[in-house]
Amino acid sequence: MDYDKLKGVIEGLLFISGDEGIDAKEISEITEVSEEEVIDLIEDMKADFRRAGRGIQIVEVARAYQLTTLPEHVPFFERLASSPSQSTLSQAALETLAIIAYKQPLTRSEIEEIRGVKCEKALNTLLTKQLIREAGRAEGIGRPILYATTKDFLEHFGLRELADLPEPPVNLDIEEARMEASALFGKSEEPTND
C-alpha cells in the first residue's frame, strides 16, 4: 500500500478508536504492516501534524495511540463549551425532546421504538444543550440509561412544571405530532425523517 495512503488509513483508525485509542500491534494486524513500520509511520505523522500547524496531535497513552486536540487551544474549547448555543433544534431533536417530555423517564430504545428511527444524535444534542439528563438506569439486560427533562428544559420553554405541558391528542398521526411539536417548541419547518 502507498505510504501516504497508509498514513491516511492509520489516521482514520486513530479517529474511530476515540478516547480508547489503538495500539501499534492492532494497527499492524489491521493494515498488514509490521509493528515497527506502524510506529515509524505514526512518528512521521506526528511530525507532519506539527509542521502543518494542525489543530490535532497524536499522543501515546497507556501504550495506545489516540488523536487529541492541542493543549494551547484549550481556551477556545472552554469558550465553546460555556457559550450558550443560539442554534435551533432540528426536527429530530424536537421530536425526541417531545417524546421524553411526555413519557419520561425512558431509554433510548424506547424513544427509537416510538419515533421509528435512531435518535443517538438527537439525544447527544439535547444532552449538550442540557435540555435532558441521564435519570438513572433501567432494570433489565444491560441496564440502559433513562432520560428525563431538566430544569433548563422548563425554563427554556417557559413552563413552571411538566404538568403545564399541553395534553397530547389521542390517536395522533405522525404528521400531526410533528406539527404539534413545532407549535409547542416554536419551530416551523418541514418535517424530516432523521
Coordinates of C-alpha atoms in Angstrom, one line a residue:
M1 CA 0.0 0.0 0.0
D2 CA 1.2 3.5 -0.8
Y3 CA 2.9 5.3 2.1
D4 CA 0.6 8.3 2.2
K5 CA -2.5 6.1 1.8
L6 CA -1.3 4.0 4.7
K7 CA -0.9 7.1 6.8
G8 CA -4.5 8.1 5.9
V9 CA -5.7 4.7 7.0
I10 CA -3.9 5.0 10.3
E11 CA -5.3 8.5 10.9
G12 CA -8.8 7.1 10.3
L13 CA -8.2 4.2 12.7
L14 CA -7.0 6.7 15.3
F15 CA -10.1 8.8 14.8
I16 CA -12.6 6.0 15.1
S17 CA -10.8 4.5 18.1
G18 CA -11.7 7.7 20.0
D19 CA -10.7 8.0 23.7
E20 CA -9.7 4.4 24.0
G21 CA -7.0 4.7 21.4
I22 CA -5.5 1.8 19.5
D23 CA -2.1 0.2 19.9
A24 CA 0.6 -0.3 17.2
K25 CA 0.1 -4.1 17.3
E26 CA -3.6 -3.8 16.4
I27 CA -2.9 -1.3 13.7
S28 CA -0.2 -3.7 12.4
E29 CA -2.7 -6.5 12.3
I30 CA -5.4 -4.4 10.5
T31 CA -3.0 -2.9 7.9
E32 CA -0.9 -6.0 7.5
V33 CA 2.3 -3.9 8.0
S34 CA 4.9 -4.6 10.6
E35 CA 4.6 -3.1 14.1
E36 CA 7.9 -1.3 13.7
E37 CA 6.7 0.3 10.4
V38 CA 3.5 1.4 12.0
I39 CA 5.4 3.1 14.8
D40 CA 7.6 4.8 12.2
L41 CA 4.6 5.9 10.3
I42 CA 2.9 7.3 13.4
E43 CA 6.1 9.2 14.4
D44 CA 6.2 10.6 10.8
M45 CA 2.5 11.6 11.1
K46 CA 3.2 13.4 14.4
A47 CA 5.9 15.5 12.7
D48 CA 3.6 16.1 9.7
F49 CA 0.9 17.4 12.1
R50 CA 3.4 19.8 13.8
R51 CA 4.8 21.1 10.5
A52 CA 1.4 21.7 9.1
G53 CA 0.2 23.5 12.3
R54 CA -2.8 21.2 12.6
G55 CA -5.2 21.5 15.5
I56 CA -4.9 17.9 16.4
Q57 CA -1.9 15.7 17.5
I58 CA -1.2 12.1 18.1
V59 CA -0.3 11.1 21.6
E60 CA 0.5 7.7 23.2
V61 CA -1.3 6.9 26.4
A62 CA -1.0 3.6 28.1
R63 CA 0.7 2.1 25.0
A64 CA -2.3 3.2 22.8
Y65 CA -2.2 6.0 20.3
Q66 CA -5.0 8.5 20.1
L67 CA -5.9 11.8 18.4
T68 CA -6.2 14.7 20.8
T69 CA -6.5 18.5 20.5
L70 CA -3.6 20.8 21.3
P71 CA -3.3 22.0 24.9
E72 CA -2.7 25.6 23.7
H73 CA -6.2 25.6 22.2
V74 CA -8.0 24.8 25.5
P75 CA -9.2 28.5 26.0
F76 CA -11.1 28.2 22.7
F77 CA -12.7 24.9 23.6
E78 CA -13.7 26.4 27.0
R79 CA -15.4 29.3 25.3
L80 CA -17.3 26.9 23.0
A81 CA -18.4 24.8 26.0
S82 CA -19.5 27.8 28.0
S83 CA -21.2 29.8 25.3
P84 CA -25.0 29.4 25.2
S85 CA -25.9 28.0 21.8
Q86 CA -28.2 30.2 19.8
S87 CA -28.9 27.5 17.2
T88 CA -32.4 26.0 16.9
L89 CA -33.2 22.3 17.4
S90 CA -33.5 20.0 14.5
Q91 CA -36.9 18.4 13.8
A92 CA -35.4 15.1 15.0
A93 CA -34.2 16.7 18.3
L94 CA -37.7 18.3 18.8
E95 CA -39.5 15.0 18.2
T96 CA -37.1 13.3 20.6
L97 CA -37.5 16.0 23.2
A98 CA -41.3 15.9 23.0
I99 CA -41.3 12.1 23.5
I100 CA -39.0 12.4 26.6
A101 CA -41.1 15.3 28.0
Y102 CA -44.3 13.3 27.8
K103 CA -43.1 9.8 28.6
Q104 CA -40.1 10.3 30.9
P105 CA -38.1 8.6 32.1
L106 CA -37.4 6.3 29.2
T107 CA -34.5 4.6 27.4
R108 CA -33.0 5.3 24.0
S109 CA -34.5 2.1 22.6
E110 CA -38.0 3.1 23.9
I111 CA -37.6 6.5 22.2
E112 CA -36.4 4.9 18.9
E113 CA -39.4 2.5 19.1
I114 CA -41.8 5.5 19.3
R115 CA -40.0 7.5 16.6
G116 CA -39.3 4.6 14.4
V117 CA -35.7 5.9 13.7
K118 CA -32.4 6.1 15.5
C119 CA -32.1 9.0 17.9
E120 CA -28.5 9.0 19.2
K121 CA -27.5 12.2 17.6
A122 CA -30.7 14.0 18.8
L123 CA -30.0 12.7 22.3
N124 CA -26.4 14.0 22.2
T125 CA -27.7 17.4 21.1
L126 CA -30.3 17.6 23.8
L127 CA -27.8 16.5 26.5
T128 CA -25.3 19.1 25.2
K129 CA -27.9 21.8 25.4
Q130 CA -28.8 20.5 28.9
L131 CA -32.5 20.1 28.0
I132 CA -32.4 16.4 29.1
R133 CA -30.3 14.5 31.6
E134 CA -29.5 10.9 32.5
A135 CA -32.0 10.0 35.1
G136 CA -30.6 6.6 36.2
R137 CA -30.6 3.2 34.8
A138 CA -33.5 0.9 33.8
E139 CA -33.8 -2.6 35.3
G140 CA -33.0 -5.4 32.9
I141 CA -30.4 -6.5 30.5
G142 CA -27.6 -4.0 30.1
R143 CA -29.2 -1.6 32.5
P144 CA -29.8 1.1 29.8
I145 CA -29.7 4.8 30.6
L146 CA -33.0 6.5 31.4
Y147 CA -33.6 10.0 30.0
A148 CA -35.7 12.8 31.5
T149 CA -36.0 16.6 31.0
T150 CA -34.2 19.2 33.1
K151 CA -35.0 22.4 34.9
D152 CA -33.3 24.1 31.9
F153 CA -36.0 22.5 29.7
L154 CA -38.8 24.0 31.8
E155 CA -37.0 27.4 31.8
H156 CA -36.3 27.3 28.0
F157 CA -40.0 26.6 27.2
G158 CA -41.5 28.9 29.9
L159 CA -43.1 26.0 31.9
R160 CA -43.5 26.0 35.7
E161 CA -43.7 22.2 35.8
L162 CA -44.2 19.3 33.5
A163 CA -48.0 19.4 34.2
D164 CA -48.0 22.7 32.2
L165 CA -47.4 20.7 29.0
P166 CA -50.5 20.7 26.8
E167 CA -52.4 17.4 26.7
P168 CA -51.3 15.2 23.8
P169 CA -54.2 14.4 21.5
V170 CA -55.4 10.8 21.4
N171 CA -54.8 8.8 18.1
L172 CA -52.4 11.4 16.8
D173 CA -50.7 10.5 13.4
I174 CA -47.0 11.3 12.9
E175 CA -47.6 14.4 10.7
E176 CA -49.9 15.8 13.4
A177 CA -47.3 15.0 16.0
R178 CA -44.7 16.9 14.1
M179 CA -47.0 19.9 13.7
E180 CA -47.8 19.8 17.4
A181 CA -44.1 19.6 18.3
S182 CA -43.4 22.5 16.1
A183 CA -46.1 24.6 17.6
L184 CA -45.2 23.6 21.2
F185 CA -41.5 24.2 20.7
G186 CA -41.7 27.2 18.4
K187 CA -40.3 25.8 15.3
S188 CA -41.9 25.9 11.9
E189 CA -40.0 23.7 9.5
E190 CA -40.8 21.0 7.1
P191 CA -40.7 17.6 8.8
T192 CA -37.8 15.3 8.3
N193 CA -37.3 11.6 8.9
D194 CA -33.9 11.7 10.6

